Each structure stands twice: as C-alpha cells, then as structure tokens.
XYZ file of C-alpha atoms in Angstrom:
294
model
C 19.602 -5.386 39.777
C 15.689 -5.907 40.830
C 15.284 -2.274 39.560
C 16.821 -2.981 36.242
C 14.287 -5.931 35.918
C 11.259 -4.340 36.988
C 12.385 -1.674 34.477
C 12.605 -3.973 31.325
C 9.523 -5.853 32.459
C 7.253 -2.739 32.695
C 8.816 -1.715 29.736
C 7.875 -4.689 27.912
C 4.721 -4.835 29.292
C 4.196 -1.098 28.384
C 5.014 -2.006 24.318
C 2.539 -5.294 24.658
C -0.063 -2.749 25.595
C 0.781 -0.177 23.154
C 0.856 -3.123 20.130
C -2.576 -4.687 21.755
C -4.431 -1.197 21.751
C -7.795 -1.836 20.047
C -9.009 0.801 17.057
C -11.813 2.943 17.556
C -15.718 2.016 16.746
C -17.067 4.730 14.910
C -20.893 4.506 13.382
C -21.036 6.058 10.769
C -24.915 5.382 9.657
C -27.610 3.103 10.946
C -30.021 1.574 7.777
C -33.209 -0.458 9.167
C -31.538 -3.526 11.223
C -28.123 -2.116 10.341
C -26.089 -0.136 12.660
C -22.890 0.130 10.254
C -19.482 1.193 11.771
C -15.570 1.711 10.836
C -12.390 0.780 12.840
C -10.373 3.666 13.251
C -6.853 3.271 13.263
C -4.379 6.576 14.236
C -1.288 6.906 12.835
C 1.300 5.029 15.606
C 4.599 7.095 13.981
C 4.668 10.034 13.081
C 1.795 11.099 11.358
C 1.635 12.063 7.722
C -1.520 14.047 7.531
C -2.742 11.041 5.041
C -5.854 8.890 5.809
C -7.368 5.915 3.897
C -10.945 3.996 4.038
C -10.293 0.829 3.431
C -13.507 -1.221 2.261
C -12.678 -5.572 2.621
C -13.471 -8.003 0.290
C -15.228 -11.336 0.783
C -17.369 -11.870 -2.573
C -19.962 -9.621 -1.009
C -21.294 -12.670 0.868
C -18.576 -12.510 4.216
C -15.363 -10.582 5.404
C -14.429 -8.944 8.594
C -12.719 -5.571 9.358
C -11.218 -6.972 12.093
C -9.298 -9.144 9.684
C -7.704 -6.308 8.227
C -5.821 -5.278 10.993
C -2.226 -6.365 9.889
C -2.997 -3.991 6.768
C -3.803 -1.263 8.992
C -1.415 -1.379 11.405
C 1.396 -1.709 8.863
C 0.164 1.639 7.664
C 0.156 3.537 10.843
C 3.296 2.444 11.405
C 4.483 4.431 8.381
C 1.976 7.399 9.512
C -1.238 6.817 8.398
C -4.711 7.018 9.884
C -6.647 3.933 8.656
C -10.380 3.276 8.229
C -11.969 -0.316 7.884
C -15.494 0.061 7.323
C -18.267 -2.538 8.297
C -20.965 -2.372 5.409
C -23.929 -4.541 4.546
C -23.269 -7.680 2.889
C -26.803 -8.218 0.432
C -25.959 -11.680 -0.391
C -24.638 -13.288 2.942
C -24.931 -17.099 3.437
C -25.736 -16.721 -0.457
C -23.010 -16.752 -3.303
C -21.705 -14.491 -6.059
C -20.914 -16.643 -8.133
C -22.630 -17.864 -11.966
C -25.820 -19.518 -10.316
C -26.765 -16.438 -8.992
C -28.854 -13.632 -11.533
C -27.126 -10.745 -12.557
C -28.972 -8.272 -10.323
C -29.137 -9.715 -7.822
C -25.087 -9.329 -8.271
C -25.699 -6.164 -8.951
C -27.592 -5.254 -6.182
C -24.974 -6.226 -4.163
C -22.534 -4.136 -5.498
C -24.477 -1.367 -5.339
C -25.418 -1.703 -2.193
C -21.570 -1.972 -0.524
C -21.051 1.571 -2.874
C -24.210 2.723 -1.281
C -22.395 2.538 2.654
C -18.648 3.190 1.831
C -20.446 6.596 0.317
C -21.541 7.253 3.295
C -18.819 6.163 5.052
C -16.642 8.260 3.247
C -19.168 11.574 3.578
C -18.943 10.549 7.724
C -15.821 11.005 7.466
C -15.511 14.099 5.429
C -18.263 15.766 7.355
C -16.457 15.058 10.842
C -13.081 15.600 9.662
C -11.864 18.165 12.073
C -13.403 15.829 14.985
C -10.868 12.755 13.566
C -8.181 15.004 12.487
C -7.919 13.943 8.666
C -7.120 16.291 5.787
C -9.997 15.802 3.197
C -7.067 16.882 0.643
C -4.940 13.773 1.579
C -7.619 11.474 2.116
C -7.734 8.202 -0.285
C -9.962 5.009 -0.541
C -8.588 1.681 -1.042
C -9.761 -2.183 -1.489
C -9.318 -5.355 -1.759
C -11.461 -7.798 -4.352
C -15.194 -7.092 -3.611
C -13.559 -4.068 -1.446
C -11.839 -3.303 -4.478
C -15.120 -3.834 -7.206
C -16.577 -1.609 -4.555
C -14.411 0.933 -4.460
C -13.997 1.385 -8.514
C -16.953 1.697 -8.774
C -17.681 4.205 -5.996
C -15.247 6.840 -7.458
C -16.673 6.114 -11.031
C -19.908 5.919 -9.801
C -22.116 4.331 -12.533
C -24.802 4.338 -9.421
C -25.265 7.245 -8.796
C -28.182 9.877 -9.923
C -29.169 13.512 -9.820
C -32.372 12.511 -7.517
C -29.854 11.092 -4.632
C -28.533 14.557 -3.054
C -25.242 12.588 -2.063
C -24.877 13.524 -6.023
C -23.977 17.291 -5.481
C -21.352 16.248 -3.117
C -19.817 13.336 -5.319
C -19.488 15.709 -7.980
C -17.364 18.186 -6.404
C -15.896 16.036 -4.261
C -12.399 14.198 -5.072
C -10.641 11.349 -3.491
C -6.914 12.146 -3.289
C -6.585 8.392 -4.864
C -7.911 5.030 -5.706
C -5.889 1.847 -4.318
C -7.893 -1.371 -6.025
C -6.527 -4.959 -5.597
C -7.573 -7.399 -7.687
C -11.026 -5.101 -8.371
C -12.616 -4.291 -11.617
C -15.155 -1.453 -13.319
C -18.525 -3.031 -14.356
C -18.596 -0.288 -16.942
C -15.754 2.051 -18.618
C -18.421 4.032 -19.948
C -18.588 5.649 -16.423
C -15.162 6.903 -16.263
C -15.484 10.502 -17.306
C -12.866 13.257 -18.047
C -13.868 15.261 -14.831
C -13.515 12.163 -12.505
C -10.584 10.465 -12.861
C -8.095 10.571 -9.956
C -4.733 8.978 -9.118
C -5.415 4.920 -9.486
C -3.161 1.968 -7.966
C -3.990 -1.222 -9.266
C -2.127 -4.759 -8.237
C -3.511 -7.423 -10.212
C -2.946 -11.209 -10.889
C -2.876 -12.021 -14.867
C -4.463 -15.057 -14.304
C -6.911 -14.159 -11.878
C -9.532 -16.898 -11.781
C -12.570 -14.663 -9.698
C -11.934 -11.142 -11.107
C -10.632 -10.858 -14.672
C -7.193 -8.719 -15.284
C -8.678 -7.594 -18.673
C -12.243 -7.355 -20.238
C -14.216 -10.641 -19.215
C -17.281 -11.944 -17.602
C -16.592 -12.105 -13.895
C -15.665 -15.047 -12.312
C -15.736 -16.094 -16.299
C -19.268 -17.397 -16.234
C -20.858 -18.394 -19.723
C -23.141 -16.227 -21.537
C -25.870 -18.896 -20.769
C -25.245 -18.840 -16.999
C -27.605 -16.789 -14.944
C -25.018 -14.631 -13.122
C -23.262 -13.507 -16.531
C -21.857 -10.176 -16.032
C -18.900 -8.409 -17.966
C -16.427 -6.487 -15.779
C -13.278 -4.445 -16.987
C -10.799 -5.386 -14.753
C -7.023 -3.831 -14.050
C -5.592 -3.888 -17.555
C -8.390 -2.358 -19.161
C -8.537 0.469 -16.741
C -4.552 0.944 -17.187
C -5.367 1.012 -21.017
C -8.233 3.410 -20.975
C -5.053 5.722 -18.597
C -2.957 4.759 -21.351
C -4.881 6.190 -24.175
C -6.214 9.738 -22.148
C -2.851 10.287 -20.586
C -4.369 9.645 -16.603
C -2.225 9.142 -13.762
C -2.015 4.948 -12.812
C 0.747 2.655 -11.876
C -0.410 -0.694 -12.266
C 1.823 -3.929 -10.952
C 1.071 -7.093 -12.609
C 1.929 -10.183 -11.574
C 2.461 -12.656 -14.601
C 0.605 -16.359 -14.312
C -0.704 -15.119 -10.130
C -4.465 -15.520 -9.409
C -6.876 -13.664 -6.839
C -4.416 -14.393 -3.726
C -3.136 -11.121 -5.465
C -5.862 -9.460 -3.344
C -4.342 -10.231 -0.089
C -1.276 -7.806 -0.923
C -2.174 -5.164 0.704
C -0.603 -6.854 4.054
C 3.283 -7.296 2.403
C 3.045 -4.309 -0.185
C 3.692 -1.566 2.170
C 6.332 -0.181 0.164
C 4.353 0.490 -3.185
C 1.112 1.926 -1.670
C 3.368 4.435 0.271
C 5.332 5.675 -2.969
C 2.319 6.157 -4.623
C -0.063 7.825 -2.190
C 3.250 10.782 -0.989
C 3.689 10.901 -5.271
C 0.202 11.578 -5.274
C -0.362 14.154 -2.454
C 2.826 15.869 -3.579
C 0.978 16.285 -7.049
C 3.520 14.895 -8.442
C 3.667 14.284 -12.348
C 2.252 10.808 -12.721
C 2.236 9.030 -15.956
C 0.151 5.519 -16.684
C 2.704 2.505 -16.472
C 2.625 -0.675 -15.581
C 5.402 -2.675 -13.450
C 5.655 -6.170 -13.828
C 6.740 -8.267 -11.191
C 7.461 -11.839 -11.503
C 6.562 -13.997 -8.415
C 9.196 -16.710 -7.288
C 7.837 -19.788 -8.457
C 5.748 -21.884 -6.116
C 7.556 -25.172 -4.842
C-alpha cells in the first residue's frame, strides 16, 4: 500500500515538474543597452516539425513574453516549437495613442520590425542548432505583435542599403498569423511576397481598425493621425488577386479579439498543417458570432 502511494506521489510530482519546466533564454542580438532575447518553447507532444515566432503586443509601450506562456504551451501541446521574442519597446512609459506625432509612432513600429527581423534571421541562421524546419516555420502576433508582424513580411521598411534586404527577398515565411493587427500601407504588398495569412479580427475594434481607418480613430487634426488597413482590407486586397487568407470575424467584438490566440487553438492548427501541406487555399472569411455578454 505505502508503495502504491509513493508511486502516485512521485508520479504526480514528476508531471508538476514536467508542466513547471521553464522555456529556454535564447539572445538573439544585443543593440547598445539592449541585450534582446526569445523564450523557446519545444514541442511537449509529438512534434510536428512546425515552429512559430510569436512577437506580443502591448501598444508598443509594455508587454511581456512571459505572459504569453498559456499561448505557447497550448501549442506544444499540439506539437509545436514556440518562440516569444523580447524586443525593444521605443515608446515605453510613453503612449501610442493620438497625442503622440506620427513618427514618433512610426518609429516605433519600425523599430519592433527592426528586432523580430533579426529574431527571425537568429533563428533561421541556427536552425539545425534548435531543430526547426525553415520550410515550416511561421510568424504570428497579437495587436502591436500583430502591426509588427504585417508589416515585417510586407516590409514597407525595408531598403536595398540594409543587407538583411537580400535575405528578406528570398526568404519566405511559411505563414502570417495577425490578431487584431493591421498594414500601415497596402501599397507594400507585392505579387512576389504574399504568403499564407490568418487574420482574427473584432468588427468593432476600438484600437486597431477592422477596415481602412486612422488607428486608434484619431482625427485628422490630432498629432498622432495615422491611416492603417486593418483585417478586412487585407482579406479584400486576397479577395481581388486570388491569395491564400482565412479571415474570422467577429461581428460587434473589440480589441479583446487580440487575446485569442490563448482559446483558438483549433483554428491556428487547421490553418498552419493546410498551409505546410500546400494545400489549395482560397481567401474567405468565417464569421463567428460571440455569445452575447451578460
């Protein structure tokens, strides 16, 4: 009887352990004062052979990767190695909201696109070492995260006197995975760089718009006026060139629509095997109603 119970307490002690494991620290470029870093997580079932960078969101002025870890660990659970990069946050114990000038918004855009590029090179570069397939390998995020990654993969940043260029312009992310994250220009969405997108998007989004608007919907006379194409605009633009996209909508929900990538395991996993499989993908959208709120 005392064996049996020394048994099933070192076993439950030995799943505790397993759950508690901590991710790997991986720095993946220092920048002045800035060592920057990523949280590896490795696939806890079987693996897939599928990896995702995952960049947070936090209106460029806050976020944690550590607070990501439910997302994360909900995907290695279906196989998947996850990366939560660290990256500099330009306007920290600022705001990015109207008050603040346009480039300064701007600059801090580009600067998170700046370090999840290198992030994502890291990781490309050292792929052997962390056993990812660069041919399965997508990027994902969630608001900022998401404004960062858009615009990463249609890079209206990037120039031929930054030699990251060459590599950008062969190099293809299996997929996109954007919540709640918009393009601050359609104009840099070319023919020769579109790849698999995911989009989850509240209509009513109150931060980031779901169509063609000024973020956060500022007035032409505020300071921080900027335009930004947001999820139904890109799912057009798919629409009209015949691109791959699945974009869910979620009638009359707002920016807590960015937070889904910790319940909607189920629709980032069809789409990222659809995608690896090459499988034919045509633009649509899904509409899902929420329950109303009580």
């Amino acid at each position: 009887m005392m064996k049996r119970i020394f048994f099933l307490l070192f076993s439950i002690f030995s799943l505790l352990a397993v759950s508690a494991q901590q991710p790997d620290s991986l720095t993946y470029a220092i920048k002045g004062a800035d060592t920057l870093w990523m949280h590896y997580y490795k696939a806890a079932g079987p693996a897939n052979g599928i990896s995702v960078l995952f960049v947070h969101g936090g209106s460029f002025t806050g976020g944690e990767p550590k607070n990501q870890r439910p997302m994360a660990e909900g995907l290695t659970k279906m196989g998947y190695n996850v990366f939560v990069i660290k990256y500099r946050l330009y306007l920290k114990g600022k705001d990015f909201g109207c008050g603040t000038a346009t480039p300064e918004k701007l600059k801090a855009i580009q600067v998170a696109v700046d370090d999840a590029m290198d992030a994502s090179l890291y990781i490309v570069k050292n792929a052997a070492t962390l056993g990812v397939d660069t041919s399965k390998f997508f990027i994902a995020g969630s608001s900022a995260g998401a404004e960062t990654v858009l615009n990463l993969v249609f890079n209206p940043f990037i120039n031929k006197k930054d030699p990251r260029f060459d590599f950008f312009s062969k190099f293809r992310f299996t997929g996109v995975l954007s919540f709640s994250g918009a393009l601050l220009d359609l104009n840099s969405i070319k023919t020769d760089n579109w790849i698999p997108v995911f989009l989850m998007h509240g209509t009513r989004d109150q931060l980031v718009p779901f169509g063609t608007a000024a973020h956060r919907f500022c007035r032409a006379i505020d300071p921080g006026w900027m335009i930004f194409f947001g999820s139904h605009s890109i799912y057009k633009y798919a629409v009209e060139n015949r691109k791959p996209l699945v974009l869910y909508s979620f009638p009359g929900a707002g920016h807590e629509v960015s937070n889904f990538m910790f319940r909607r395991f189920a629709e980032m996993d069809s789409f990222m095997q659809t995608a690896v499989q090459k499988k034919k993908m045509k633009a649509r959208e899904i509409i899902i109603q929420l329950p109303a709120k009580s």
